[in-house]
mmCIF file of C-alpha atoms in Angstrom:
data_model
loop_
_atom_site.group_PDB
_atom_site.id
_atom_site.type_symbol
_atom_site.label_atom_id
_atom_site.label_comp_id
_atom_site.label_asym_id
_atom_site.label_seq_id
_atom_site.Cartn_x
_atom_site.Cartn_y
_atom_site.Cartn_z
ATOM 1 C CA MET A 916 9.295 -22.462 11.452
ATOM 2 C CA THR A 917 6.477 -19.971 11.165
ATOM 3 C CA GLY A 918 4.734 -18.976 7.919
ATOM 4 C CA PRO A 919 5.155 -15.741 6.451
ATOM 5 C CA TYR A 920 4.407 -12.695 8.289
ATOM 6 C CA ALA A 921 4.213 -8.822 8.758
ATOM 7 C CA GLU A 922 3.451 -6.785 11.582
ATOM 8 C CA VAL A 923 3.103 -3.234 12.960
ATOM 9 C CA ILE A 924 5.378 -1.755 15.377
ATOM 10 C CA GLY A 925 5.040 1.314 17.830
ATOM 11 C CA ASP A 926 5.043 2.335 21.510
ATOM 12 C CA PRO A 927 2.260 2.034 22.479
ATOM 13 C CA ILE A 928 0.482 -0.330 19.923
ATOM 14 C CA ALA A 929 -2.396 -1.995 21.595
ATOM 15 C CA HIS A 930 -4.708 0.374 19.917
ATOM 16 C CA SER A 931 -3.774 -0.407 16.327
ATOM 17 C CA LYS A 932 -6.429 -1.503 13.974
ATOM 18 C CA SER A 933 -3.749 -2.693 11.304
ATOM 19 C CA PRO A 934 -4.119 -6.503 12.193
ATOM 20 C CA LEU A 935 -7.738 -6.381 11.773
ATOM 21 C CA ILE A 936 -7.166 -4.724 8.292
ATOM 22 C CA HIS A 937 -4.356 -6.915 6.978
ATOM 23 C CA ARG A 938 -5.984 -10.237 8.362
ATOM 24 C CA PHE A 939 -9.380 -9.366 6.746
ATOM 25 C CA TRP A 940 -7.730 -9.017 3.331
ATOM 26 C CA LEU A 941 -5.405 -12.223 3.921
ATOM 27 C CA ASP A 942 -8.662 -14.299 4.696
ATOM 28 C CA ALA A 943 -10.485 -12.639 1.916
ATOM 29 C CA LEU A 944 -7.760 -13.468 -0.693
ATOM 30 C CA GLY A 945 -6.843 -16.927 0.868
ATOM 31 C CA ILE A 946 -3.233 -15.976 1.525
ATOM 32 C CA ASP A 947 -1.681 -18.203 4.160
ATOM 33 C CA ALA A 948 0.080 -15.457 6.326
ATOM 34 C CA ASP A 949 -0.418 -13.388 9.316
ATOM 35 C CA TYR A 950 -0.152 -10.000 10.482
ATOM 36 C CA ARG A 951 0.695 -9.088 14.206
ATOM 37 C CA ARG A 952 1.148 -6.135 16.321
ATOM 38 C CA THR A 953 4.499 -5.812 18.276
ATOM 39 C CA GLN A 954 5.399 -3.245 21.137
ATOM 40 C CA VAL A 955 9.020 -2.093 20.343
ATOM 41 C CA ALA A 956 10.319 0.688 22.965
ATOM 42 C CA PRO A 957 12.528 3.445 21.397
ATOM 43 C CA ASP A 958 15.721 1.884 23.028
ATOM 44 C CA ASP A 959 14.634 -1.694 21.289
ATOM 45 C CA LEU A 960 14.288 -0.253 17.895
ATOM 46 C CA SER A 961 17.798 -1.126 16.869
ATOM 47 C CA ALA A 962 17.610 -4.817 18.060
ATOM 48 C CA PHE A 963 14.283 -5.320 16.766
ATOM 49 C CA VAL A 964 15.312 -4.624 13.195
ATOM 50 C CA THR A 965 18.541 -6.706 13.594
ATOM 51 C CA GLN A 966 16.578 -9.663 14.872
ATOM 52 C CA ARG A 967 13.839 -9.420 12.089
ATOM 53 C CA ARG A 968 16.617 -9.121 9.431
ATOM 54 C CA GLY A 969 17.496 -12.542 10.152
ATOM 55 C CA ASP A 970 14.087 -13.971 10.043
ATOM 56 C CA PRO A 971 13.286 -15.397 6.585
ATOM 57 C CA ALA A 972 9.427 -15.441 7.324
ATOM 58 C CA TRP A 973 9.313 -11.768 7.993
ATOM 59 C CA ARG A 974 7.883 -9.812 5.101
ATOM 60 C CA GLY A 975 8.263 -6.462 6.797
ATOM 61 C CA CYS A 976 6.385 -3.978 9.124
ATOM 62 C CA ASN A 977 4.372 -1.006 9.365
ATOM 63 C CA VAL A 978 5.758 1.547 11.691
ATOM 64 C CA THR A 979 3.931 4.118 13.908
ATOM 65 C CA LEU A 980 4.816 6.353 16.712
ATOM 66 C CA PRO A 981 7.296 7.122 17.890
ATOM 67 C CA HIS A 982 9.482 5.414 15.379
ATOM 68 C CA LYS A 983 8.892 6.901 11.815
ATOM 69 C CA VAL A 984 12.011 9.191 11.797
ATOM 70 C CA ALA A 985 14.469 7.135 13.969
ATOM 71 C CA VAL A 986 13.876 4.027 12.085
ATOM 72 C CA MET A 987 15.525 5.712 8.847
ATOM 73 C CA ASP A 988 18.960 5.419 10.558
ATOM 74 C CA LEU A 989 18.570 1.417 10.603
ATOM 75 C CA VAL A 990 17.515 0.531 7.103
ATOM 76 C CA ASP A 991 18.410 0.952 3.535
ATOM 77 C CA ASP A 992 16.816 3.772 1.617
ATOM 78 C CA PRO A 993 16.785 3.222 -1.994
ATOM 79 C CA GLY A 994 13.869 5.444 -2.669
ATOM 80 C CA GLU A 995 15.613 8.359 -1.067
ATOM 81 C CA VAL A 996 12.637 8.739 1.473
ATOM 82 C CA ARG A 997 14.814 10.355 3.870
ATOM 83 C CA ALA A 998 15.576 13.343 1.451
ATOM 84 C CA SER A 999 11.991 13.541 0.258
ATOM 85 C CA ILE A 1000 9.389 12.803 3.118
ATOM 86 C CA GLY A 1001 11.719 12.447 6.040
ATOM 87 C CA ALA A 1002 10.108 9.664 7.523
ATOM 88 C CA MET A 1003 9.148 6.014 7.119
ATOM 89 C CA ASN A 1004 6.069 4.054 7.998
ATOM 90 C CA THR A 1005 6.767 0.588 6.094
ATOM 91 C CA LEU A 1006 9.827 -1.531 6.224
ATOM 92 C CA LEU A 1007 10.240 -4.297 3.485
ATOM 93 C CA HIS A 1008 12.448 -7.450 3.914
ATOM 94 C CA GLN A 1009 14.382 -8.268 0.758
ATOM 95 C CA ARG A 1010 15.308 -11.573 -0.487
ATOM 96 C CA ASP A 1011 18.838 -11.003 -0.011
ATOM 97 C CA GLY A 1012 18.171 -10.049 3.749
ATOM 98 C CA ALA A 1013 18.308 -6.185 3.255
ATOM 99 C CA VAL A 1014 15.558 -4.292 4.960
ATOM 100 C CA ILE A 1015 14.427 -1.257 3.124
ATOM 101 C CA GLY A 1016 12.279 1.568 4.132
ATOM 102 C CA THR A 1017 9.419 3.373 2.331
ATOM 103 C CA ASN A 1018 6.309 5.629 3.303
ATOM 104 C CA THR A 1019 2.602 4.789 2.380
ATOM 105 C CA ASP A 1020 1.366 7.405 4.700
ATOM 106 C CA ALA A 1021 1.662 10.130 2.089
ATOM 107 C CA GLY A 1022 -0.450 8.154 -0.549
ATOM 108 C CA GLY A 1023 -2.875 6.787 2.040
ATOM 109 C CA PHE A 1024 -3.583 10.439 3.208
ATOM 110 C CA ALA A 1025 -3.753 12.070 -0.250
ATOM 111 C CA ALA A 1026 -6.227 9.232 -1.993
ATOM 112 C CA PRO A 1027 -9.412 10.521 -0.136
ATOM 113 C CA ILE A 1028 -8.904 14.093 -1.077
ATOM 114 C CA SER A 1029 -7.391 13.615 -4.516
ATOM 115 C CA ALA A 1030 -10.732 14.765 -6.051
ATOM 116 C CA LEU A 1031 -10.564 18.121 -4.251
ATOM 117 C CA ASP A 1032 -9.300 21.139 -6.242
ATOM 118 C CA LEU A 1033 -6.661 22.241 -3.953
ATOM 119 C CA GLY A 1034 -4.507 24.023 -6.241
ATOM 120 C CA GLY A 1035 -3.680 27.484 -5.156
ATOM 121 C CA ARG A 1036 -5.620 26.831 -1.823
ATOM 122 C CA HIS A 1037 -4.651 27.378 1.898
ATOM 123 C CA ALA A 1038 -4.448 24.402 4.390
ATOM 124 C CA VAL A 1039 -3.936 24.049 8.006
ATOM 125 C CA VAL A 1040 -1.929 21.228 9.595
ATOM 126 C CA ILE A 1041 -1.768 20.378 13.385
ATOM 127 C CA GLY A 1042 1.390 18.711 14.454
ATOM 128 C CA ALA A 1043 4.901 18.593 13.064
ATOM 129 C CA GLY A 1044 5.725 14.860 13.615
ATOM 130 C CA GLY A 1045 6.471 12.012 11.244
ATOM 131 C CA ALA A 1046 2.814 11.872 10.282
ATOM 132 C CA ALA A 1047 2.850 15.644 9.345
ATOM 133 C CA ARG A 1048 5.895 15.129 7.154
ATOM 134 C CA ALA A 1049 4.069 12.827 4.971
ATOM 135 C CA VAL A 1050 0.906 15.003 5.133
ATOM 136 C CA LEU A 1051 2.883 18.255 3.984
ATOM 137 C CA TRP A 1052 4.873 16.465 1.279
ATOM 138 C CA ALA A 1053 1.470 15.151 -0.254
ATOM 139 C CA LEU A 1054 -0.040 18.741 0.097
ATOM 140 C CA ALA A 1055 2.993 19.898 -1.986
ATOM 141 C CA GLN A 1056 2.229 17.666 -4.666
ATOM 142 C CA LEU A 1057 -1.455 18.554 -4.541
ATOM 143 C CA GLY A 1058 -0.422 22.016 -5.543
ATOM 144 C CA VAL A 1059 -1.519 23.696 -2.040
ATOM 145 C CA GLU A 1060 -0.349 27.347 -2.174
ATOM 146 C CA ARG A 1061 -0.328 28.168 1.637
ATOM 147 C CA VAL A 1062 0.384 26.036 4.731
ATOM 148 C CA THR A 1063 -0.379 27.321 8.186
ATOM 149 C CA VAL A 1064 1.168 24.741 10.682
ATOM 150 C CA MET A 1065 -0.181 24.728 14.333
ATOM 151 C CA ASN A 1066 2.476 23.328 16.701
ATOM 152 C CA ARG A 1067 3.937 23.716 20.206
ATOM 153 C CA THR A 1068 7.474 24.041 18.951
ATOM 154 C CA PRO A 1069 7.457 26.652 16.180
ATOM 155 C CA LEU A 1070 10.958 26.079 15.178
ATOM 156 C CA LYS A 1071 10.425 22.545 14.271
ATOM 157 C CA ALA A 1072 7.467 23.440 12.222
ATOM 158 C CA ALA A 1073 9.000 26.000 10.358
ATOM 159 C CA GLY A 1074 11.943 23.579 9.385
ATOM 160 C CA LEU A 1075 9.372 21.258 7.738
ATOM 161 C CA LEU A 1076 7.657 24.171 5.665
ATOM 162 C CA ALA A 1077 11.222 24.936 4.184
ATOM 163 C CA ARG A 1078 11.957 21.220 3.545
ATOM 164 C CA PHE A 1079 8.977 20.890 1.527
ATOM 165 C CA GLY A 1080 9.054 24.316 -0.230
ATOM 166 C CA LEU A 1081 6.028 25.344 1.236
ATOM 167 C CA LYS A 1082 4.847 28.823 1.561
ATOM 168 C CA GLY A 1083 3.216 29.529 4.937
ATOM 169 C CA ASP A 1084 3.555 30.317 8.712
ATOM 170 C CA VAL A 1085 3.655 28.706 11.959
ATOM 171 C CA VAL A 1086 1.329 29.512 14.782
ATOM 172 C CA PRO A 1087 0.625 27.967 18.397
ATOM 173 C CA LEU A 1088 -2.069 25.641 19.068
ATOM 174 C CA ALA A 1089 -4.209 28.278 20.719
ATOM 175 C CA ALA A 1090 -4.159 30.609 17.690
ATOM 176 C CA PRO A 1091 -7.491 31.159 15.879
ATOM 177 C CA LEU A 1092 -7.827 29.150 12.606
ATOM 178 C CA PRO A 1093 -7.427 31.325 9.325
ATOM 179 C CA PRO A 1094 -10.833 31.897 7.495
ATOM 180 C CA THR A 1095 -9.160 31.187 4.188
ATOM 181 C CA ALA A 1096 -8.701 27.378 4.910
ATOM 182 C CA ALA A 1097 -9.751 25.021 2.544
ATOM 183 C CA LEU A 1098 -8.548 22.120 4.494
ATOM 184 C CA LEU A 1099 -7.706 21.527 8.147
ATOM 185 C CA VAL A 1100 -5.832 18.305 9.067
ATOM 186 C CA ASN A 1101 -5.005 17.095 12.465
ATOM 187 C CA THR A 1102 -1.896 14.851 12.229
ATOM 188 C CA SER A 1103 -1.193 15.250 16.058
ATOM 189 C CA VAL A 1104 -2.223 12.559 18.587
ATOM 190 C CA LEU A 1105 -4.481 15.220 20.337
ATOM 191 C CA GLY A 1106 -8.050 14.018 20.508
ATOM 192 C CA MET A 1107 -6.858 10.294 20.643
ATOM 193 C CA THR A 1108 -7.995 8.031 23.241
ATOM 194 C CA GLY A 1109 -5.657 8.383 26.318
ATOM 195 C CA GLN A 1110 -4.163 11.872 25.026
ATOM 196 C CA PRO A 1111 -5.073 15.349 25.707
ATOM 197 C CA PRO A 1112 -8.265 16.734 23.714
ATOM 198 C CA LEU A 1113 -7.783 18.814 20.793
ATOM 199 C CA ASP A 1114 -9.415 22.161 21.955
ATOM 200 C CA ILE A 1115 -10.028 24.317 18.644
ATOM 201 C CA ASP A 1116 -12.782 26.507 17.660
ATOM 202 C CA LEU A 1117 -13.960 25.864 13.950
ATOM 203 C CA ALA A 1118 -16.026 28.823 13.582
ATOM 204 C CA PRO A 1119 -13.370 30.854 11.437
ATOM 205 C CA LEU A 1120 -13.294 27.879 8.830
ATOM 206 C CA PRO A 1121 -15.339 28.801 5.363
ATOM 207 C CA GLU A 1122 -18.516 26.555 4.714
ATOM 208 C CA ASP A 1123 -16.664 24.592 2.114
ATOM 209 C CA ALA A 1124 -13.678 23.605 4.137
ATOM 210 C CA VAL A 1125 -12.942 19.929 4.626
ATOM 211 C CA VAL A 1126 -11.804 18.668 8.193
ATOM 212 C CA TYR A 1127 -9.480 15.613 8.037
ATOM 213 C CA ASP A 1128 -8.428 13.901 11.167
ATOM 214 C CA ILE A 1129 -5.994 11.096 10.815
ATOM 215 C CA VAL A 1130 -6.794 9.823 14.604
ATOM 216 C CA TYR A 1131 -8.846 6.898 14.365
ATOM 217 C CA ALA A 1132 -9.130 5.813 18.214
ATOM 218 C CA PRO A 1133 -11.792 6.926 18.606
ATOM 219 C CA LEU A 1134 -13.143 7.319 15.042
ATOM 220 C CA GLU A 1135 -15.639 10.002 15.487
ATOM 221 C CA THR A 1136 -13.216 12.441 17.438
ATOM 222 C CA PRO A 1137 -14.322 15.758 19.091
ATOM 223 C CA LEU A 1138 -12.642 17.497 15.971
ATOM 224 C CA LEU A 1139 -14.864 15.655 13.437
ATOM 225 C CA ALA A 1140 -17.917 16.001 15.717
ATOM 226 C CA GLY A 1141 -17.420 19.633 15.834
ATOM 227 C CA ALA A 1142 -17.049 19.761 12.066
ATOM 228 C CA ARG A 1143 -20.123 17.665 11.348
ATOM 229 C CA ALA A 1144 -22.038 20.253 13.761
ATOM 230 C CA ARG A 1145 -21.177 23.002 11.355
ATOM 231 C CA ASP A 1146 -22.187 21.010 8.330
ATOM 232 C CA LEU A 1147 -18.374 20.730 7.165
ATOM 233 C CA ALA A 1148 -17.148 17.765 5.034
ATOM 234 C CA VAL A 1149 -15.019 15.370 6.932
ATOM 235 C CA VAL A 1150 -12.523 12.672 6.268
ATOM 236 C CA ASP A 1151 -11.774 10.198 9.247
ATOM 237 C CA GLY A 1152 -8.591 8.594 10.345
ATOM 238 C CA LEU A 1153 -9.870 5.074 8.795
ATOM 239 C CA GLU A 1154 -9.684 6.566 5.433
ATOM 240 C CA MET A 1155 -5.940 7.158 5.699
ATOM 241 C CA LEU A 1156 -5.463 4.137 7.664
ATOM 242 C CA ILE A 1157 -6.999 1.933 5.087
ATOM 243 C CA GLY A 1158 -5.339 3.689 2.260
ATOM 244 C CA GLN A 1159 -1.813 3.338 3.545
ATOM 245 C CA ALA A 1160 -2.395 -0.290 4.686
ATOM 246 C CA ALA A 1161 -3.562 -1.208 1.033
ATOM 247 C CA LEU A 1162 -0.453 0.229 -0.451
ATOM 248 C CA ALA A 1163 1.682 -1.824 2.388
ATOM 249 C CA PHE A 1164 -0.294 -4.971 2.084
ATOM 250 C CA GLU A 1165 0.607 -5.126 -1.715
ATOM 251 C CA LEU A 1166 4.297 -4.708 -0.944
ATOM 252 C CA PHE A 1167 4.134 -7.263 1.751
ATOM 253 C CA PHE A 1168 2.099 -10.132 0.201
ATOM 254 C CA GLY A 1169 2.347 -9.353 -3.351
ATOM 255 C CA ALA A 1170 -1.359 -9.063 -4.031
ATOM 256 C CA ALA A 1171 -3.782 -6.170 -4.368
ATOM 257 C CA PRO A 1172 -6.286 -6.184 -1.362
ATOM 258 C CA PRO A 1173 -10.132 -6.540 -2.342
ATOM 259 C CA ARG A 1174 -10.927 -2.610 -2.059
ATOM 260 C CA ASP A 1175 -14.400 -3.412 -3.266
ATOM 261 C CA ARG A 1176 -15.131 -4.666 0.386
ATOM 262 C CA ASP A 1177 -13.886 -1.383 2.140
ATOM 263 C CA GLU A 1178 -17.533 -0.992 3.675
ATOM 264 C CA GLU A 1179 -17.381 -4.298 5.015
ATOM 265 C CA LEU A 1180 -13.993 -3.681 6.536
ATOM 266 C CA ARG A 1181 -15.115 -0.370 7.840
ATOM 267 C CA GLY A 1182 -18.148 -2.195 9.644
ATOM 268 C CA LEU A 1183 -15.536 -4.680 11.322
ATOM 269 C CA LEU A 1184 -13.183 -1.820 12.293
ATOM 270 C CA THR A 1185 -16.200 0.040 14.017
ATOM 271 C CA ALA A 1186 -17.790 -2.782 15.710
#
């Protein structure tokens, strides 16, 4: 019988840095457990949840593309994540065998920008997938007044604005950025290794704008490089990745990770 473990699932999944993060914390705390990565194709998602439900060693998993919405149909939802954020990125195995879903993306996303005064400001969000749902929910909690969503399918994006009670508009990816934007967030896979580039002109952004790219492979995306070239403040994908992982780690293993060692962890992740 294997010892306790958690994992991250997705398709593809080879790029995931989550095992490095969780194993670093497990080693630091001396916890005898493991954290793995498992490729799960969309057609296999239901069978995966059923199989893991019967494994007493399984503590749960993180969920990444493309499963964050589909997985909601397969697990319990005591926190009403479906009604609020509408996407799950963390599954937890309960003592009674139940599997419940929650979302740590929203908290992980918001942590690095919680000190910014975004109340009444304008934000731009690129993409309208599972990660965008968590980001838009968080922006609503942070009091952002207006959101422009840039997406290939306007109808889907407009539905998300309505879902979270956000005022704003939906524009195509080729549209110019609004000059009033205090925050630009890329929630899409554009710019990720193996994906098409994110071709966007940052010139319209004001000098105090913050550019936040949740992509972390590569860590220095062309979007962030362009922002640095303009001397704009940036937040890279490791900030959200580590933040959401910390919330999930405590749920999986019952201990708070040693966040005082974040710089050491970042060094490991970028080596």
